[in-house]
PDB file of C-alpha atoms and ligand atoms in Angstrom:
ATOM      1  CA  MET A   1     110.373 229.574 -78.651  1.00  0.00           C
ATOM      2  CA  LYS A   2     110.320 229.968 -82.600  1.00  0.00           C
ATOM      3  CA  ILE A   3     113.257 228.444 -84.440  1.00  0.00           C
ATOM      4  CA  PHE A   4     114.724 229.696 -87.782  1.00  0.00           C
ATOM      5  CA  SER A   5     117.598 228.444 -89.766  1.00  0.00           C
ATOM      6  CA  ILE A   6     119.773 228.942 -93.020  1.00  0.00           C
ATOM      7  CA  PHE A   7     120.330 225.836 -95.148  1.00  0.00           C
ATOM      8  CA  GLY A   8     123.408 225.849 -97.373  1.00  0.00           C
ATOM      9  CA  ASP A   9     126.576 224.154 -98.406  1.00  0.00           C
ATOM     10  CA  PRO A  10     129.249 225.731 -97.628  1.00  0.00           C
ATOM     11  CA  ILE A  11     127.385 227.558 -94.756  1.00  0.00           C
ATOM     12  CA  SER A  12     129.915 228.435 -92.274  1.00  0.00           C
ATOM     13  CA  HIS A  13     130.569 231.990 -93.789  1.00  0.00           C
ATOM     14  CA  SER A  14     126.752 232.897 -93.494  1.00  0.00           C
ATOM     15  CA  ARG A  15     126.112 235.959 -91.563  1.00  0.00           C
ATOM     16  CA  SER A  16     122.285 235.398 -91.584  1.00  0.00           C
ATOM     17  CA  PRO A  17     122.206 234.028 -88.030  1.00  0.00           C
ATOM     18  CA  LEU A  18     123.864 237.326 -86.628  1.00  0.00           C
ATOM     19  CA  MET A  19     121.573 239.400 -88.632  1.00  0.00           C
ATOM     20  CA  HIS A  20     118.273 237.697 -87.715  1.00  0.00           C
ATOM     21  CA  ASN A  21     119.175 237.096 -84.057  1.00  0.00           C
ATOM     22  CA  SER A  22     120.116 240.754 -83.828  1.00  0.00           C
ATOM     23  CA  VAL A  23     116.573 241.662 -84.767  1.00  0.00           C
ATOM     24  CA  PHE A  24     114.820 239.292 -82.701  1.00  0.00           C
ATOM     25  CA  LYS A  25     116.871 240.563 -79.738  1.00  0.00           C
ATOM     26  CA  ALA A  26     116.331 244.228 -80.538  1.00  0.00           C
ATOM     27  CA  LEU A  27     112.496 243.629 -81.100  1.00  0.00           C
ATOM     28  CA  GLY A  28     112.169 241.324 -77.851  1.00  0.00           C
ATOM     29  CA  ILE A  29     110.966 238.334 -79.900  1.00  0.00           C
ATOM     30  CA  CYS A  30     111.524 234.941 -78.407  1.00  0.00           C
ATOM     31  CA  ALA A  31     113.229 233.182 -81.354  1.00  0.00           C
ATOM     32  CA  CYS A  32     116.543 231.707 -82.416  1.00  0.00           C
ATOM     33  CA  TYR A  33     118.201 231.345 -85.795  1.00  0.00           C
ATOM     34  CA  SER A  34     120.889 228.834 -86.395  1.00  0.00           C
ATOM     35  CA  ARG A  35     122.887 227.405 -89.455  1.00  0.00           C
ATOM     36  CA  THR A  36     121.971 224.135 -90.996  1.00  0.00           C
ATOM     37  CA  HIS A  37     124.835 222.471 -93.214  1.00  0.00           C
ATOM     38  CA  LEU A  38     122.922 220.521 -95.887  1.00  0.00           C
ATOM     39  CA  ASN A  39     124.682 218.709 -98.666  1.00  0.00           C
ATOM     40  CA  ASN A  40     121.783 216.575 -99.996  1.00  0.00           C
ATOM     41  CA  SER A  41     119.228 219.132-101.537  1.00  0.00           C
ATOM     42  CA  SER A  42     116.526 216.486-101.554  1.00  0.00           C
ATOM     43  CA  GLN A  43     116.345 216.325 -97.703  1.00  0.00           C
ATOM     44  CA  LEU A  44     115.680 220.081 -97.297  1.00  0.00           C
ATOM     45  CA  ARG A  45     111.926 219.777 -96.510  1.00  0.00           C
ATOM     46  CA  ASP A  46     112.336 216.840 -94.143  1.00  0.00           C
ATOM     47  CA  VAL A  47     115.085 218.504 -92.161  1.00  0.00           C
ATOM     48  CA  PHE A  48     112.906 221.640 -92.089  1.00  0.00           C
ATOM     49  CA  LEU A  49     110.000 219.768 -90.630  1.00  0.00           C
ATOM     50  CA  ALA A  50     112.231 217.438 -88.413  1.00  0.00           C
ATOM     51  CA  LYS A  51     113.640 220.715 -86.736  1.00  0.00           C
ATOM     52  CA  LYS A  52     110.236 222.221 -86.479  1.00  0.00           C
ATOM     53  CA  LEU A  53     111.307 225.572 -87.868  1.00  0.00           C
ATOM     54  CA  SER A  54     109.068 228.390 -88.241  1.00  0.00           C
ATOM     55  CA  GLY A  55     111.011 229.710 -91.091  1.00  0.00           C
ATOM     56  CA  ALA A  56     114.353 229.338 -93.199  1.00  0.00           C
ATOM     57  CA  ASN A  57     116.521 231.025 -95.593  1.00  0.00           C
ATOM     58  CA  ILE A  58     118.079 228.908 -98.378  1.00  0.00           C
ATOM     59  CA  THR A  59     121.577 229.463 -99.973  1.00  0.00           C
ATOM     60  CA  VAL A  60     123.967 227.992-102.365  1.00  0.00           C
ATOM     61  CA  PRO A  61     123.194 225.418-103.842  1.00  0.00           C
ATOM     62  CA  HIS A  62     119.605 224.652-102.702  1.00  0.00           C
ATOM     63  CA  LYS A  63     117.357 227.403-103.961  1.00  0.00           C
ATOM     64  CA  GLU A  64     115.870 225.529-106.961  1.00  0.00           C
ATOM     65  CA  ALA A  65     115.480 222.444-104.678  1.00  0.00           C
ATOM     66  CA  ALA A  66     113.635 224.596-102.332  1.00  0.00           C
ATOM     67  CA  TYR A  67     111.249 225.902-104.734  1.00  0.00           C
ATOM     68  CA  ALA A  68     110.355 222.319-105.748  1.00  0.00           C
ATOM     69  CA  GLN A  69     109.777 221.333-102.256  1.00  0.00           C
ATOM     70  CA  CYS A  70     107.413 224.020-100.975  1.00  0.00           C
ATOM     71  CA  ASP A  71     103.725 223.564-100.660  1.00  0.00           C
ATOM     72  CA  GLU A  72     103.097 226.981-102.241  1.00  0.00           C
ATOM     73  CA  VAL A  73     105.303 229.773-103.787  1.00  0.00           C
ATOM     74  CA  ARG A  74     104.275 233.428-103.695  1.00  0.00           C
ATOM     75  CA  GLY A  75     105.330 236.637-105.463  1.00  0.00           C
ATOM     76  CA  ILE A  76     108.321 236.972-107.925  1.00  0.00           C
ATOM     77  CA  ALA A  77     109.549 233.537-106.825  1.00  0.00           C
ATOM     78  CA  LYS A  78     106.906 231.729-109.019  1.00  0.00           C
ATOM     79  CA  THR A  79     108.675 233.250-111.997  1.00  0.00           C
ATOM     80  CA  ILE A  80     112.195 232.753-110.658  1.00  0.00           C
ATOM     81  CA  LYS A  81     111.579 229.190-109.756  1.00  0.00           C
ATOM     82  CA  ALA A  82     113.947 229.545-107.128  1.00  0.00           C
ATOM     83  CA  VAL A  83     113.252 230.217-103.239  1.00  0.00           C
ATOM     84  CA  ASN A  84     115.699 231.888-100.663  1.00  0.00           C
ATOM     85  CA  THR A  85     113.009 232.173 -97.817  1.00  0.00           C
ATOM     86  CA  ILE A  86     110.497 229.747 -96.464  1.00  0.00           C
ATOM     87  CA  VAL A  87     107.812 230.509 -93.945  1.00  0.00           C
ATOM     88  CA  TYR A  88     105.932 227.779 -92.211  1.00  0.00           C
ATOM     89  CA  GLU A  89     102.328 228.802 -92.284  1.00  0.00           C
ATOM     90  CA  LYS A  90      99.359 226.685 -91.122  1.00  0.00           C
ATOM     91  CA  GLY A  91     101.268 223.322 -91.744  1.00  0.00           C
ATOM     92  CA  LYS A  92     102.606 224.418 -95.029  1.00  0.00           C
ATOM     93  CA  LEU A  93     105.941 225.561 -96.358  1.00  0.00           C
ATOM     94  CA  ILE A  94     105.435 228.836 -98.192  1.00  0.00           C
ATOM     95  CA  GLY A  95     108.432 229.939-100.574  1.00  0.00           C
ATOM     96  CA  TYR A  96     109.465 233.414-101.398  1.00  0.00           C
ATOM     97  CA  ASN A  97     112.327 234.963-103.117  1.00  0.00           C
ATOM     98  CA  THR A  98     113.686 238.145-101.478  1.00  0.00           C
ATOM     99  CA  ASP A  99     117.131 238.125-103.412  1.00  0.00           C
ATOM    100  CA  ALA A 100     115.436 239.796-106.448  1.00  0.00           C
ATOM    101  CA  ASP A 101     114.099 242.898-104.615  1.00  0.00           C
ATOM    102  CA  GLY A 102     117.252 242.911-102.342  1.00  0.00           C
ATOM    103  CA  PHE A 103     119.464 243.162-105.268  1.00  0.00           C
ATOM    104  CA  MET A 104     117.485 245.772-107.119  1.00  0.00           C
ATOM    105  CA  SER A 105     117.625 248.007-103.920  1.00  0.00           C
ATOM    106  CA  ALA A 106     121.456 247.380-103.665  1.00  0.00           C
ATOM    107  CA  ILE A 107     122.166 248.624-107.120  1.00  0.00           C
ATOM    108  CA  GLN A 108     120.254 252.011-106.809  1.00  0.00           C
ATOM    109  CA  SER A 109     123.507 253.711-106.181  1.00  0.00           C
ATOM    110  CA  PHE A 110     124.946 252.886-109.742  1.00  0.00           C
ATOM    111  CA  GLY A 111     122.488 255.262-111.269  1.00  0.00           C
ATOM    112  CA  PRO A 112     120.457 254.517-114.505  1.00  0.00           C
ATOM    113  CA  ILE A 113     121.528 251.181-116.065  1.00  0.00           C
ATOM    114  CA  LYS A 114     120.334 249.948-119.367  1.00  0.00           C
ATOM    115  CA  ASN A 115     121.784 246.465-119.536  1.00  0.00           C
ATOM    116  CA  ALA A 116     123.748 244.011-117.439  1.00  0.00           C
ATOM    117  CA  LEU A 117     125.854 240.963-117.752  1.00  0.00           C
ATOM    118  CA  ILE A 118     125.070 238.181-115.175  1.00  0.00           C
ATOM    119  CA  LEU A 119     127.909 235.577-114.712  1.00  0.00           C
ATOM    120  CA  GLY A 120     126.444 232.361-113.475  1.00  0.00           C
ATOM    121  CA  ALA A 121     123.114 230.518-114.156  1.00  0.00           C
ATOM    122  CA  GLY A 122     122.142 229.356-110.666  1.00  0.00           C
ATOM    123  CA  GLY A 123     119.332 230.320-108.443  1.00  0.00           C
ATOM    124  CA  THR A 124     120.751 233.800-107.732  1.00  0.00           C
ATOM    125  CA  ALA A 125     121.084 234.376-111.630  1.00  0.00           C
ATOM    126  CA  ARG A 126     117.443 233.554-112.087  1.00  0.00           C
ATOM    127  CA  ALA A 127     116.555 235.915-109.374  1.00  0.00           C
ATOM    128  CA  LEU A 128     118.594 238.850-110.666  1.00  0.00           C
ATOM    129  CA  SER A 129     117.728 238.415-114.214  1.00  0.00           C
ATOM    130  CA  ILE A 130     113.870 238.440-113.546  1.00  0.00           C
ATOM    131  CA  ALA A 131     114.310 241.478-111.295  1.00  0.00           C
ATOM    132  CA  LEU A 132     116.326 243.204-113.905  1.00  0.00           C
ATOM    133  CA  LEU A 133     113.768 242.583-116.634  1.00  0.00           C
ATOM    134  CA  ARG A 134     110.993 243.986-114.484  1.00  0.00           C
ATOM    135  CA  GLY A 135     113.140 246.871-113.787  1.00  0.00           C
ATOM    136  CA  GLU A 136     113.487 247.454-117.708  1.00  0.00           C
ATOM    137  CA  ILE A 137     117.116 246.681-117.458  1.00  0.00           C
ATOM    138  CA  THR A 138     118.365 244.077-120.015  1.00  0.00           C
ATOM    139  CA  PRO A 139     120.047 241.065-118.546  1.00  0.00           C
ATOM    140  CA  THR A 140     122.480 238.761-120.471  1.00  0.00           C
ATOM    141  CA  ILE A 141     123.565 235.405-118.931  1.00  0.00           C
ATOM    142  CA  LEU A 142     127.071 233.995-119.178  1.00  0.00           C
ATOM    143  CA  ASN A 143     127.687 230.625-117.793  1.00  0.00           C
ATOM    144  CA  ARG A 144     130.532 228.073-117.768  1.00  0.00           C
ATOM    145  CA  SER A 145     128.213 225.309-118.800  1.00  0.00           C
ATOM    146  CA  PRO A 146     125.122 224.895-121.019  1.00  0.00           C
ATOM    147  CA  GLY A 147     122.974 222.863-118.493  1.00  0.00           C
ATOM    148  CA  ARG A 148     121.042 225.588-116.839  1.00  0.00           C
ATOM    149  CA  LEU A 149     120.530 227.996-119.813  1.00  0.00           C
ATOM    150  CA  ASP A 150     117.065 226.771-120.687  1.00  0.00           C
ATOM    151  CA  PHE A 151     115.329 228.722-117.939  1.00  0.00           C
ATOM    152  CA  PHE A 152     116.549 231.956-119.318  1.00  0.00           C
ATOM    153  CA  THR A 153     115.939 231.528-122.867  1.00  0.00           C
ATOM    154  CA  LYS A 154     112.315 230.560-122.000  1.00  0.00           C
ATOM    155  CA  GLU A 155     112.190 233.935-120.402  1.00  0.00           C
ATOM    156  CA  GLY A 156     113.406 235.674-123.443  1.00  0.00           C
ATOM    157  CA  ILE A 157     116.713 236.331-121.938  1.00  0.00           C
ATOM    158  CA  THR A 158     119.994 235.876-124.121  1.00  0.00           C
ATOM    159  CA  ALA A 159     122.112 233.194-122.452  1.00  0.00           C
ATOM    160  CA  TYR A 160     125.477 232.004-123.448  1.00  0.00           C
ATOM    161  CA  CYS A 161     128.057 229.465-122.172  1.00  0.00           C
ATOM    162  CA  TRP A 162     131.843 230.361-122.501  1.00  0.00           C
ATOM    163  CA  ASP A 163     131.973 228.950-125.925  1.00  0.00           C
ATOM    164  CA  GLY A 164     130.385 231.065-128.413  1.00  0.00           C
ATOM    165  CA  PHE A 165     130.434 234.373-126.264  1.00  0.00           C
ATOM    166  CA  THR A 166     132.334 237.412-127.456  1.00  0.00           C
ATOM    167  CA  ALA A 167     132.627 240.653-125.238  1.00  0.00           C
ATOM    168  CA  LYS A 168     130.409 243.536-125.729  1.00  0.00           C
ATOM    169  CA  ASP A 169     129.494 246.719-123.820  1.00  0.00           C
ATOM    170  CA  TYR A 170     127.619 246.105-120.680  1.00  0.00           C
ATOM    171  CA  ASP A 171     126.670 248.791-118.043  1.00  0.00           C
ATOM    172  CA  LEU A 172     127.220 246.381-115.236  1.00  0.00           C
ATOM    173  CA  ILE A 173     128.982 243.071-114.770  1.00  0.00           C
ATOM    174  CA  ILE A 174     127.514 241.022-112.074  1.00  0.00           C
ATOM    175  CA  ASN A 175     129.118 237.940-110.580  1.00  0.00           C
ATOM    176  CA  THR A 176     126.493 235.343-109.281  1.00  0.00           C
ATOM    177  CA  THR A 177     128.608 232.223-109.543  1.00  0.00           C
ATOM    178  CA  SER A 178     130.012 230.706-106.297  1.00  0.00           C
ATOM    179  CA  ALA A 179     133.623 231.121-107.828  1.00  0.00           C
ATOM    180  CA  GLY A 180     135.647 232.762-105.044  1.00  0.00           C
ATOM    181  CA  LEU A 181     133.488 231.737-102.252  1.00  0.00           C
ATOM    182  CA  SER A 182     135.584 229.062-100.920  1.00  0.00           C
ATOM    183  CA  ASP A 183     138.168 228.906-103.442  1.00  0.00           C
ATOM    184  CA  GLU A 184     140.462 231.277-105.400  1.00  0.00           C
ATOM    185  CA  GLU A 185     138.893 231.038-108.825  1.00  0.00           C
ATOM    186  CA  LEU A 186     137.712 233.634-111.150  1.00  0.00           C
ATOM    187  CA  PRO A 187     134.061 233.246-112.429  1.00  0.00           C
ATOM    188  CA  ILE A 188     135.327 233.500-116.087  1.00  0.00           C
ATOM    189  CA  PRO A 189     138.651 233.288-117.924  1.00  0.00           C
ATOM    190  CA  ARG A 190     140.907 236.254-116.912  1.00  0.00           C
ATOM    191  CA  PRO A 191     141.432 237.741-120.399  1.00  0.00           C
ATOM    192  CA  LEU A 192     137.821 237.833-121.104  1.00  0.00           C
ATOM    193  CA  LEU A 193     137.185 239.346-117.725  1.00  0.00           C
ATOM    194  CA  LEU A 194     139.524 242.106-118.194  1.00  0.00           C
ATOM    195  CA  GLU A 195     138.040 243.024-121.636  1.00  0.00           C
ATOM    196  CA  LEU A 196     134.613 242.942-120.172  1.00  0.00           C
ATOM    197  CA  LEU A 197     135.624 245.347-117.147  1.00  0.00           C
ATOM    198  CA  SER A 198     137.357 247.779-119.704  1.00  0.00           C
ATOM    199  CA  ARG A 199     134.078 248.149-121.432  1.00  0.00           C
ATOM    200  CA  SER A 200     131.777 248.415-118.338  1.00  0.00           C
ATOM    201  CA  LYS A 201     130.636 251.139-116.122  1.00  0.00           C
ATOM    202  CA  GLY A 202     130.397 249.192-113.013  1.00  0.00           C
ATOM    203  CA  ALA A 203     130.711 245.654-111.385  1.00  0.00           C
ATOM    204  CA  VAL A 204     129.070 243.795-108.518  1.00  0.00           C
ATOM    205  CA  ASP A 205     130.086 240.462-106.809  1.00  0.00           C
ATOM    206  CA  VAL A 206     127.149 239.169-104.839  1.00  0.00           C
ATOM    207  CA  ILE A 207     129.587 237.245-102.627  1.00  0.00           C
ATOM    208  CA  TYR A 208     130.181 239.123 -99.404  1.00  0.00           C
ATOM    209  CA  GLY A 209     132.401 239.062 -96.378  1.00  0.00           C
ATOM    210  CA  LYS A 210     135.761 238.372 -98.301  1.00  0.00           C
ATOM    211  CA  GLU A 211     137.842 239.739-101.192  1.00  0.00           C
ATOM    212  CA  THR A 212     137.320 237.311-104.047  1.00  0.00           C
ATOM    213  CA  PRO A 213     139.556 237.231-107.057  1.00  0.00           C
ATOM    214  CA  PHE A 214     136.748 238.797-108.939  1.00  0.00           C
ATOM    215  CA  LEU A 215     136.533 241.667-106.507  1.00  0.00           C
ATOM    216  CA  ARG A 216     140.299 242.137-106.637  1.00  0.00           C
ATOM    217  CA  GLU A 217     140.252 242.456-110.532  1.00  0.00           C
ATOM    218  CA  ILE A 218     137.215 245.120-110.043  1.00  0.00           C
ATOM    219  CA  LYS A 219     139.304 247.167-107.690  1.00  0.00           C
ATOM    220  CA  VAL A 220     142.292 247.188-110.064  1.00  0.00           C
ATOM    221  CA  SER A 221     140.052 248.276-112.943  1.00  0.00           C
ATOM    222  CA  GLY A 222     139.027 251.390-110.998  1.00  0.00           C
ATOM    223  CA  LEU A 223     135.461 250.882-111.785  1.00  0.00           C
ATOM    224  CA  PRO A 224     132.537 251.641-109.332  1.00  0.00           C
ATOM    225  CA  TYR A 225     131.766 248.447-107.484  1.00  0.00           C
ATOM    226  CA  LYS A 226     129.946 246.652-104.726  1.00  0.00           C
ATOM    227  CA  ASP A 227     130.382 243.324-103.098  1.00  0.00           C
ATOM    228  CA  GLY A 228     127.141 241.498-101.790  1.00  0.00           C
ATOM    229  CA  SER A 229     126.714 243.212 -98.382  1.00  0.00           C
ATOM    230  CA  ASP A 230     124.127 245.770 -99.420  1.00  0.00           C
ATOM    231  CA  MET A 231     122.071 242.873-101.156  1.00  0.00           C
ATOM    232  CA  LEU A 232     122.686 240.733 -98.252  1.00  0.00           C
ATOM    233  CA  LEU A 233     121.165 243.233 -95.959  1.00  0.00           C
ATOM    234  CA  ALA A 234     118.175 244.187 -98.103  1.00  0.00           C
ATOM    235  CA  GLN A 235     117.186 240.559 -98.844  1.00  0.00           C
ATOM    236  CA  GLY A 236     117.558 239.731 -94.974  1.00  0.00           C
ATOM    237  CA  VAL A 237     115.182 242.788 -93.984  1.00  0.00           C
ATOM    238  CA  LEU A 238     112.586 241.478 -96.412  1.00  0.00           C
ATOM    239  CA  ALA A 239     112.930 237.840 -95.146  1.00  0.00           C
ATOM    240  CA  SER A 240     112.660 238.962 -91.572  1.00  0.00           C
ATOM    241  CA  TYR A 241     109.497 240.888 -92.365  1.00  0.00           C
ATOM    242  CA  LEU A 242     107.960 237.712 -93.611  1.00  0.00           C
ATOM    243  CA  PHE A 243     109.257 235.617 -90.597  1.00  0.00           C
ATOM    244  CA  LEU A 244     107.557 238.295 -88.372  1.00  0.00           C
ATOM    245  CA  GLY A 245     104.216 238.074 -90.152  1.00  0.00           C
ATOM    246  CA  GLY A 246     104.428 241.696 -91.403  1.00  0.00           C
ATOM    247  CA  GLU A 247     104.086 243.035 -87.924  1.00  0.00           C
ATOM    248  CA  PHE A 248     107.019 245.215 -87.965  1.00  0.00           C
ATOM    249  CA  ALA A 249     107.784 247.987 -90.493  1.00  0.00           C
ATOM    250  CA  LEU A 250     111.075 247.374 -92.803  1.00  0.00           C
ATOM    251  CA  LYS A 251     112.828 250.372 -91.183  1.00  0.00           C
ATOM    252  CA  THR A 252     112.274 248.924 -87.749  1.00  0.00           C
ATOM    253  CA  ILE A 253     113.846 245.735 -88.847  1.00  0.00           C
ATOM    254  CA  GLU A 254     116.623 247.308 -90.876  1.00  0.00           C
ATOM    255  CA  VAL A 255     118.165 249.409 -88.096  1.00  0.00           C
ATOM    256  CA  PRO A 256     119.168 246.345 -85.808  1.00  0.00           C
ATOM    257  CA  MET A 257     119.979 244.276 -88.837  1.00  0.00           C
ATOM    258  CA  LYS A 258     122.314 246.828 -90.154  1.00  0.00           C
ATOM    259  CA  HIS A 259     123.894 247.330 -86.618  1.00  0.00           C
ATOM    260  CA  SER A 260     124.704 243.550 -86.709  1.00  0.00           C
ATOM    261  CA  PHE A 261     127.293 244.089 -89.544  1.00  0.00           C
ATOM    262  CA  ASN A 262     129.340 246.114 -87.169  1.00  0.00           C
ATOM    263  CA  LEU A 263     129.543 243.246 -84.421  1.00  0.00           C
TER     264      LEU A 263
HETATM  265  P1  NDP B 301     124.138 227.944-107.520  1.00  0.00           P
HETATM  266  O1  NDP B 301     124.792 226.748-107.006  1.00  0.00           O
HETATM  267  O2  NDP B 301     122.680 227.777-107.855  1.00  0.00           O
HETATM  268  O3  NDP B 301     124.639 228.407-108.751  1.00  0.00           O
HETATM  269  C1  NDP B 301     126.118 228.604-108.923  1.00  0.00           C
HETATM  270  C2  NDP B 301     126.690 228.968-110.241  1.00  0.00           C
HETATM  271  O4  NDP B 301     127.957 229.314-110.173  1.00  0.00           O
HETATM  272  C3  NDP B 301     126.349 228.172-111.419  1.00  0.00           C
HETATM  273  O5  NDP B 301     125.940 228.819-112.533  1.00  0.00           O
HETATM  274  C4  NDP B 301     127.624 227.475-111.626  1.00  0.00           C
HETATM  275  O6  NDP B 301     127.865 227.096-112.903  1.00  0.00           O
HETATM  276  C5  NDP B 301     128.516 228.612-111.329  1.00  0.00           C
HETATM  277  N1  NDP B 301     129.828 228.254-110.754  1.00  0.00           N
HETATM  278  C6  NDP B 301     130.192 227.414-109.662  1.00  0.00           C
HETATM  279  N2  NDP B 301     131.569 227.435-109.374  1.00  0.00           N
HETATM  280  C7  NDP B 301     132.021 228.125-110.640  1.00  0.00           C
HETATM  281  C8  NDP B 301     133.406 228.343-111.031  1.00  0.00           C
HETATM  282  N3  NDP B 301     134.472 227.767-110.355  1.00  0.00           N
HETATM  283  N4  NDP B 301     133.658 228.912-112.132  1.00  0.00           N
HETATM  284  C9  NDP B 301     132.573 229.605-112.915  1.00  0.00           C
HETATM  285  N5  NDP B 301     131.277 229.240-112.488  1.00  0.00           N
HETATM  286  C10 NDP B 301     131.023 228.570-111.356  1.00  0.00           C
HETATM  287  O7  NDP B 301     124.403 229.146-106.456  1.00  0.00           O
HETATM  288  P2  NDP B 301     123.364 230.319-106.015  1.00  0.00           P
HETATM  289  O8  NDP B 301     123.020 231.144-107.115  1.00  0.00           O
HETATM  290  O9  NDP B 301     122.401 229.924-104.976  1.00  0.00           O
HETATM  291  O10 NDP B 301     124.536 231.289-105.236  1.00  0.00           O
HETATM  292  C11 NDP B 301     125.670 231.852-106.003  1.00  0.00           C
HETATM  293  C12 NDP B 301     126.497 232.821-105.057  1.00  0.00           C
HETATM  294  O11 NDP B 301     125.618 233.972-104.787  1.00  0.00           O
HETATM  295  C13 NDP B 301     126.938 232.114-103.785  1.00  0.00           C
HETATM  296  O12 NDP B 301     128.407 232.740-103.712  1.00  0.00           O
HETATM  297  C14 NDP B 301     125.937 232.862-102.688  1.00  0.00           C
HETATM  298  O13 NDP B 301     126.868 232.984-101.473  1.00  0.00           O
HETATM  299  C15 NDP B 301     125.956 234.280-103.387  1.00  0.00           C
HETATM  300  N6  NDP B 301     124.594 234.933-102.909  1.00  0.00           N
HETATM  301  C16 NDP B 301     124.675 236.110-102.202  1.00  0.00           C
HETATM  302  C17 NDP B 301     123.684 236.832-101.670  1.00  0.00           C
HETATM  303  C18 NDP B 301     123.641 238.086-101.163  1.00  0.00           C
HETATM  304  O14 NDP B 301     122.696 238.409-100.305  1.00  0.00           O
HETATM  305  N7  NDP B 301     124.752 238.858-101.075  1.00  0.00           N
HETATM  306  C19 NDP B 301     122.290 236.316-102.053  1.00  0.00           C
HETATM  307  C20 NDP B 301     122.304 235.123-102.771  1.00  0.00           C
HETATM  308  C21 NDP B 301     123.420 234.369-103.095  1.00  0.00           C
HETATM  309  P3  NDP B 301     127.527 225.604-113.535  1.00  0.00           P
HETATM  310  O15 NDP B 301     125.929 225.837-113.869  1.00  0.00           O
HETATM  311  O16 NDP B 301     128.402 225.394-114.642  1.00  0.00           O
HETATM  312  O17 NDP B 301     127.779 224.624-112.447  1.00  0.00           O
END
């Protein structure tokens, strides 16, 4: 039997086991997908190998560490320098990033977008900003602290921390911080958020499965919005395609994976 897992901290909220196990079951694949609670990023590779995994997904806060611990990184993950999917191939850990394409697929419903403000500067913000750039949408980063802004400025992306930022017009406001994931915090101070929302055309919270304080404010604003469910599905389909060695069409994977959202 092949074994897969998702690594993260926190991890109990993750829907990935249900999504991937539904695909394995529907396609008759002898495999099992579990959760691994990991608080020390530096142990990711050792735990992956000790558990004899065939593949894994990586979530908050380990995506940048996962990138550093892969033997090889392919595709857009090379630019993003953050990995959310690892496939064990001929004794090597091969890293990919499916968040980027998953997000772009999820925001199609907003129609044409010229620019976007990304709240946060972690692994997910990296993935989304590079994906937006490639889709000819100008990203701007706003993070609470300056420590992680270098990556963005080196890519030519304007990046601010709270000090020194003033609100402007953005087509889309995207929360990629973990504020609201396991607490009741907003990703930025409320007065600033309200001003940004009043000048925006839509908003996305990449967190899924709960109504975060950010999502509550968007609903009150009346803007078109999405939580992270569509992105979760799209990145999961792409990850499953990689886990299964490209043997099954994306649509064949998507149907049972989407069905698992109603379980
Ligand atoms: P990281 O740990 O890499 O980055 C977290 C970011 O959030 C950092 O910029 C951090 O700022 C900021 N942050 C954390 N807490 C707060 C707070 N209380 N207020 C303001 N900013 C805060 O996480 P990831 O990028 O891996 O993941 C971020 C979120 O995205 C998670 O909630 C995850 O569940 C979600 N996600 C959802 C996906 C989906 O498919 N729907 C896919 C991928 C991620 P600082 O630098 O100052 O510490």
